[in-house]
Short mmCIF file of C-alpha atoms in Angstrom, two decimals:
data_model
loop_
_atom_site.label_atom_id
_atom_site.label_comp_id
_atom_site.label_asym_id
_atom_site.label_seq_id
_atom_site.Cartn_x
_atom_site.Cartn_y
_atom_site.Cartn_z
CA MET Z 48 13.56 -14.28 -19.82
CA ASN Z 49 13.75 -11.17 -21.94
CA GLN Z 50 17.04 -9.29 -21.63
CA ALA Z 51 18.79 -6.47 -23.36
CA SER Z 52 22.20 -7.11 -24.84
CA LYS Z 53 24.02 -4.06 -23.54
CA SER Z 54 24.51 -2.49 -20.15
CA PRO Z 55 21.59 -0.40 -18.90
CA LEU Z 56 23.99 1.76 -16.89
CA GLY Z 57 25.83 4.82 -18.05
CA GLY Z 58 29.04 4.90 -15.98
CA ALA Z 59 31.92 2.59 -15.11
CA ARG Z 60 31.17 2.64 -11.36
CA THR Z 61 27.80 2.49 -9.67
CA THR Z 62 26.02 1.52 -6.46
CA ALA Z 63 23.50 -1.24 -5.82
CA ARG Z 64 21.33 -0.99 -2.73
CA ALA Z 65 18.95 -3.69 -1.51
CA PHE Z 66 15.90 -2.79 0.58
CA PHE Z 67 13.92 -5.42 2.49
CA VAL Z 68 10.64 -3.52 2.71
CA SER Z 69 7.79 -5.99 3.32
CA ASP Z 70 6.69 -9.60 3.72
CA ARG Z 71 5.45 -9.73 0.14
CA LEU Z 72 5.68 -7.51 -2.94
CA ASN Z 73 3.12 -7.68 -5.73
CA THR Z 74 4.88 -7.23 -9.07
CA SER Z 75 1.87 -8.01 -11.25
CA GLY Z 76 1.17 -5.36 -13.86
CA LEU Z 77 4.68 -3.90 -13.79
CA GLU Z 78 5.82 -5.95 -16.77
CA ARG Z 79 6.59 -3.96 -19.91
CA GLY Z 80 8.32 -4.27 -23.24
CA ASP Z 81 11.76 -3.07 -22.16
CA VAL Z 82 12.20 -5.37 -19.16
CA LEU Z 83 15.67 -6.75 -18.53
CA ALA Z 84 14.29 -9.91 -16.87
CA THR Z 85 10.98 -11.29 -15.67
CA THR Z 86 12.16 -13.58 -12.83
CA PRO Z 87 13.03 -11.56 -10.87
CA LEU Z 88 11.36 -8.57 -12.50
CA ALA Z 89 14.06 -6.12 -13.64
CA PHE Z 90 13.66 -2.95 -15.66
CA ARG Z 91 15.26 0.41 -16.33
CA VAL Z 92 14.53 3.41 -14.12
CA ASN Z 93 15.19 6.94 -15.33
CA GLU Z 94 18.18 7.19 -17.69
CA ASN Z 95 20.88 5.11 -16.02
CA GLY Z 96 19.12 3.23 -13.23
CA VAL Z 97 17.87 -0.32 -12.81
CA ALA Z 98 15.24 -1.73 -10.45
CA VAL Z 99 15.02 -5.42 -9.57
CA LEU Z 100 11.95 -6.55 -7.62
CA PHE Z 101 11.61 -9.78 -5.65
CA ARG Z 102 8.20 -11.08 -4.62
CA TYR Z 103 9.47 -11.89 -1.12
CA GLY Z 104 9.65 -8.17 -0.35
CA VAL Z 105 13.08 -7.02 -1.52
CA VAL Z 106 13.77 -4.16 -3.92
CA VAL Z 107 17.28 -3.69 -5.33
CA LEU Z 108 18.04 -0.35 -6.98
CA ILE Z 109 21.16 0.28 -9.05
CA GLY Z 110 22.50 3.64 -10.18
CA LEU Z 111 19.95 5.82 -8.36
CA ASN Z 112 20.65 8.58 -5.87
CA ALA Z 113 19.01 8.72 -2.44
CA LEU Z 114 16.11 10.94 -3.55
CA GLU Z 115 15.36 8.74 -6.55
CA GLU Z 116 15.45 5.65 -4.35
CA GLU Z 117 12.95 7.10 -1.88
CA GLU Z 118 10.64 8.24 -4.66
CA PHE Z 119 10.71 4.81 -6.29
CA LEU Z 120 10.01 2.99 -3.02
CA ARG Z 121 7.10 5.30 -2.22
CA GLY Z 122 5.60 4.36 -5.56
CA LEU Z 123 5.57 0.71 -4.46
CA ASP Z 124 3.77 1.29 -1.14
CA HIS Z 125 0.41 0.03 -2.44
CA ARG Z 126 2.07 -3.17 -3.67
CA MET Z 127 3.56 -4.08 -0.30
CA THR Z 128 1.92 -6.60 2.02
CA GLY Z 129 3.12 -6.49 5.61
CA LYS Z 130 5.25 -3.38 5.16
CA PHE Z 131 8.01 -3.14 7.75
CA ALA Z 132 8.21 -0.15 10.07
CA ARG Z 133 11.99 -0.45 9.80
CA ARG Z 134 13.47 -1.68 6.55
CA ASP Z 135 16.81 -3.44 6.23
CA GLU Z 136 19.37 -2.29 3.68
CA GLU Z 137 22.53 -3.67 2.11
CA ILE Z 138 24.84 -1.88 -0.30
CA ALA Z 139 27.42 -2.95 -2.88
CA ILE Z 140 29.76 -0.98 -5.11
CA ILE Z 141 29.98 -2.25 -8.70
CA GLU Z 142 32.90 -1.33 -10.95
CA LEU Z 143 33.45 -1.99 -14.64
CA ALA Z 144 36.84 -3.67 -15.20
CA PRO Z 145 36.85 -5.11 -18.74
CA GLU Z 146 40.53 -6.07 -18.53
CA LYS Z 147 39.90 -8.40 -15.55
CA GLU Z 148 37.79 -11.44 -14.81
CA ASP Z 149 34.67 -11.00 -12.73
CA GLN Z 150 36.03 -10.82 -9.20
CA ILE Z 151 35.43 -9.45 -5.72
CA PRO Z 152 38.69 -8.30 -4.10
CA PRO Z 153 38.74 -8.22 -0.27
CA GLY Z 154 37.31 -4.93 0.94
CA GLY Z 155 36.91 -3.68 -2.61
CA PRO Z 156 34.11 -3.24 -5.11
CA ILE Z 157 32.56 -5.99 -7.21
CA CYS Z 158 34.59 -5.89 -10.43
CA LEU Z 159 32.78 -7.01 -13.59
CA GLN Z 160 34.01 -7.57 -17.12
CA SER Z 161 30.82 -5.92 -18.31
CA LEU Z 162 27.80 -4.30 -16.69
CA SER Z 163 25.46 -6.63 -18.53
CA PRO Z 164 21.92 -7.21 -17.22
CA ASP Z 165 22.78 -10.84 -16.44
CA ARG Z 166 25.66 -9.90 -14.17
CA LEU Z 167 23.72 -7.10 -12.49
CA ILE Z 168 20.79 -9.43 -11.77
CA LEU Z 169 23.12 -11.98 -10.18
CA ILE Z 170 24.47 -9.27 -7.88
CA CYS Z 171 20.89 -8.31 -7.02
CA GLU Z 172 20.06 -11.94 -6.25
CA ALA Z 173 22.97 -12.15 -3.80
CA LEU Z 174 22.20 -8.79 -2.21
CA ALA Z 175 18.51 -9.66 -1.83
CA LYS Z 176 19.27 -12.96 -0.10
CA SER Z 177 21.87 -11.31 2.12
CA VAL Z 178 19.53 -8.56 3.32
CA VAL Z 179 16.79 -11.11 4.06
CA LEU Z 180 19.25 -13.24 6.02
CA ALA Z 181 20.35 -10.17 7.99
CA ARG Z 182 16.80 -9.44 9.13
CA HIS Z 183 16.08 -13.06 9.96
CA GLU Z 184 19.33 -13.36 11.90
CA ARG Z 185 18.28 -10.39 14.02
CA GLU Z 186 14.80 -11.83 14.62
CA VAL Z 187 16.19 -15.22 15.60
CA ALA Z 188 18.69 -13.54 17.95
CA SER Z 189 15.81 -11.73 19.67
CA VAL Z 190 14.04 -15.06 20.26
CA PHE Z 191 17.22 -16.48 21.79
CA ASP Z 192 17.40 -13.44 24.07
CA THR Z 193 13.87 -14.09 25.37
CA THR Z 194 14.27 -17.85 25.82
CA GLU Z 195 17.69 -17.65 27.47
CA PRO Z 196 16.34 -16.53 30.91
CA PHE Z 197 13.90 -19.45 30.92
CA ALA Z 198 16.68 -21.89 30.06
CA ARG Z 199 19.05 -20.44 32.69
CA GLU Z 200 16.45 -20.65 35.45
CA LEU Z 201 15.55 -24.19 34.44
CA ALA Z 202 19.22 -25.20 34.54
CA LEU Z 203 19.90 -23.55 37.92
CA SER Z 204 16.75 -24.39 39.86
CA GLY Z 205 15.19 -27.23 37.91
CA ARG Z 206 11.94 -25.32 37.58
CA MET Z 207 10.47 -22.31 35.85
CA ARG Z 208 8.73 -19.47 37.68
CA GLY Z 209 7.16 -17.79 34.67
CA SER Z 210 3.39 -17.67 34.39
CA ARG Z 211 1.54 -19.82 31.90
CA ARG Z 212 0.73 -16.70 29.87
CA SER Z 213 4.36 -15.55 29.66
CA ILE Z 214 5.46 -19.02 28.57
CA LEU Z 215 2.73 -19.15 25.92
CA LYS Z 216 3.80 -15.71 24.64
CA ASN Z 217 7.36 -16.98 24.40
CA ILE Z 218 6.23 -20.05 22.47
CA GLY Z 219 4.12 -17.89 20.15
CA GLY Z 220 7.02 -15.55 19.44
CA ALA Z 221 9.34 -18.46 18.71
CA LEU Z 222 6.87 -20.13 16.36
CA LEU Z 223 6.13 -16.83 14.59
CA VAL Z 224 9.80 -16.19 13.87
CA ARG Z 225 10.27 -19.80 12.77
CA HIS Z 226 7.35 -19.47 10.36
CA ARG Z 227 8.57 -16.18 8.91
CA VAL Z 228 12.18 -17.26 8.55
CA SER Z 229 11.16 -20.54 6.91
CA GLY Z 230 9.36 -18.49 4.27
CA PRO Z 231 9.67 -18.10 0.52
CA VAL Z 232 13.41 -17.30 0.30
CA GLU Z 233 15.48 -20.32 -0.73
CA VAL Z 234 19.08 -19.22 -0.31
CA ALA Z 235 20.50 -22.35 -1.91
CA GLU Z 236 18.23 -22.06 -4.94
CA LYS Z 237 20.02 -21.39 -8.21
CA PRO Z 238 19.08 -18.05 -9.83
CA ASP Z 239 17.15 -18.39 -13.09
CA VAL Z 240 19.82 -16.39 -14.93
CA LEU Z 241 22.29 -19.25 -14.52
CA TRP Z 242 20.11 -21.71 -16.41
CA ASP Z 243 20.51 -19.57 -19.53
CA LYS Z 244 24.03 -18.27 -18.75
CA PRO Z 245 25.97 -21.12 -17.09
CA HIS Z 246 29.27 -19.34 -17.75
CA LEU Z 247 28.30 -16.89 -14.98
CA GLU Z 248 28.17 -19.58 -12.30
CA ARG Z 249 31.69 -18.70 -11.17
CA LEU Z 250 30.63 -15.09 -10.55
CA TYR Z 251 27.63 -16.19 -8.52
CA ALA Z 252 29.79 -18.63 -6.52
CA ARG Z 253 32.07 -15.71 -5.65
CA LEU Z 254 29.07 -13.65 -4.59
CA GLU Z 255 27.85 -16.53 -2.40
CA ASP Z 256 31.28 -16.68 -0.76
CA GLU Z 257 31.50 -12.91 -0.33
CA TYR Z 258 28.16 -12.70 1.48
CA GLU Z 259 28.55 -16.13 3.14
CA LEU Z 260 25.03 -17.02 2.00
CA ASN Z 261 25.22 -20.78 2.47
CA GLU Z 262 27.03 -20.60 5.81
CA ARG Z 263 24.56 -18.06 7.19
CA ALA Z 264 21.58 -20.05 5.94
CA GLU Z 265 22.95 -23.22 7.54
CA SER Z 266 23.53 -21.42 10.84
CA LEU Z 267 20.04 -19.96 10.68
CA ASN Z 268 18.49 -23.37 10.06
CA HIS Z 269 20.38 -24.77 13.03
CA LYS Z 270 19.08 -21.97 15.25
CA LEU Z 271 15.55 -22.55 13.95
CA ALA Z 272 15.85 -26.18 15.01
CA VAL Z 273 16.91 -25.03 18.48
CA ILE Z 274 13.93 -22.65 18.58
CA ALA Z 275 11.59 -25.51 17.67
CA GLU Z 276 13.09 -27.67 20.43
CA SER Z 277 12.78 -24.80 22.92
CA ALA Z 278 9.14 -24.28 22.01
CA GLN Z 279 8.51 -28.00 22.50
CA VAL Z 280 10.22 -27.95 25.91
CA LEU Z 281 8.13 -24.96 27.02
CA THR Z 282 4.99 -26.70 25.79
CA ASP Z 283 5.94 -29.82 27.75
CA ILE Z 284 6.47 -27.70 30.86
CA ILE Z 285 2.98 -26.23 30.52
CA ASP Z 286 1.53 -29.71 30.06
CA THR Z 287 3.44 -30.96 33.11
CA ARG Z 288 2.21 -28.07 35.23
CA ARG Z 289 -1.36 -28.74 34.15
CA SER Z 290 -0.99 -32.45 34.94
CA LEU Z 291 0.43 -31.65 38.38
CA ARG Z 292 -2.48 -29.32 39.12
CA LEU Z 293 -4.98 -31.97 38.07
CA GLU Z 294 -3.22 -34.57 40.19
CA MET Z 295 -3.23 -32.20 43.17
CA ILE Z 296 -6.95 -31.55 42.74
CA ILE Z 297 -7.63 -35.29 42.57
CA VAL Z 298 -5.56 -35.90 45.73
CA LEU Z 299 -7.41 -33.13 47.56
CA LEU Z 300 -10.77 -34.53 46.50
CA ILE Z 301 -9.77 -38.00 47.69
CA LEU Z 302 -8.52 -36.55 50.97
CA PHE Z 303 -11.74 -34.60 51.38
CA GLU Z 304 -13.79 -37.74 50.73
CA VAL Z 305 -11.73 -39.68 53.29
CA LEU Z 306 -12.23 -36.95 55.88
CA VAL Z 307 -15.97 -36.90 55.22
CA THR Z 308 -16.11 -40.68 55.56
CA ILE Z 309 -14.15 -40.58 58.83
CA TYR Z 310 -16.44 -37.85 60.13
CA GLN Z 311 -19.53 -39.83 59.20
CA LEU Z 312 -18.14 -42.95 60.90
CA ALA Z 313 -17.26 -40.96 64.00
CA MET Z 314 -20.71 -39.40 64.16
CA GLY Z 315 -22.30 -42.84 63.70
CA ARG Z 316 -20.51 -44.19 66.77
CA HIS Z 317 -21.44 -41.20 68.90
CA PRO Z 318 -25.09 -40.35 68.18
#
């Protein structure tokens, strides 16, 4: 990792904003000599700004105004795969406080001893994971909203009235969300910066606590397990319905054959 030794920012207080813009972001070819880091890719923008790009579709911009942010994101359009119609955002205020330890007071800004690239990248790592979790939490909640009526009806009546197609659509939606949420973002994974700068682990631990990254990831994984179980139950219901239809057809065929046999016997006795 190639990093500069001094802060890339000009002031003592700045804003970091994370944008979850797409499923994937191609960062190949953006590397240059003045990069602050390569994993994730971080570099200076304009005079006092910093951009940090994550391959799983998150862009974190520090020290840029709204117009500069929009211009920068537009420049990445051709690098986005699966661009979202609605992007998720998360913001953090960063303040230089050289007389204090790195800390995050309740309801206050993130206070740093220095605005070094290492510290800024750790903040970007936490923001990026948080904004991804926020989107996935919303998607998982939508799946729960669609499966809840099926579960309620099954609990009340012991059967499900939905058509085979509607059940299959529900299963497909559940599996799609499960696949997307179980994607390339490993919340518990240690940022690369910490391997070179272990003294910053306390700062990152505070960021994890502030954004409740581990707790949210654990809750999300639990809900994904419930989604998988729900999809399996719906699949079993479809299989059961199909088996019942086949059994009914077989019974009707047997009954028809019995009736034909009885008719033939009756006709044989009365020529």
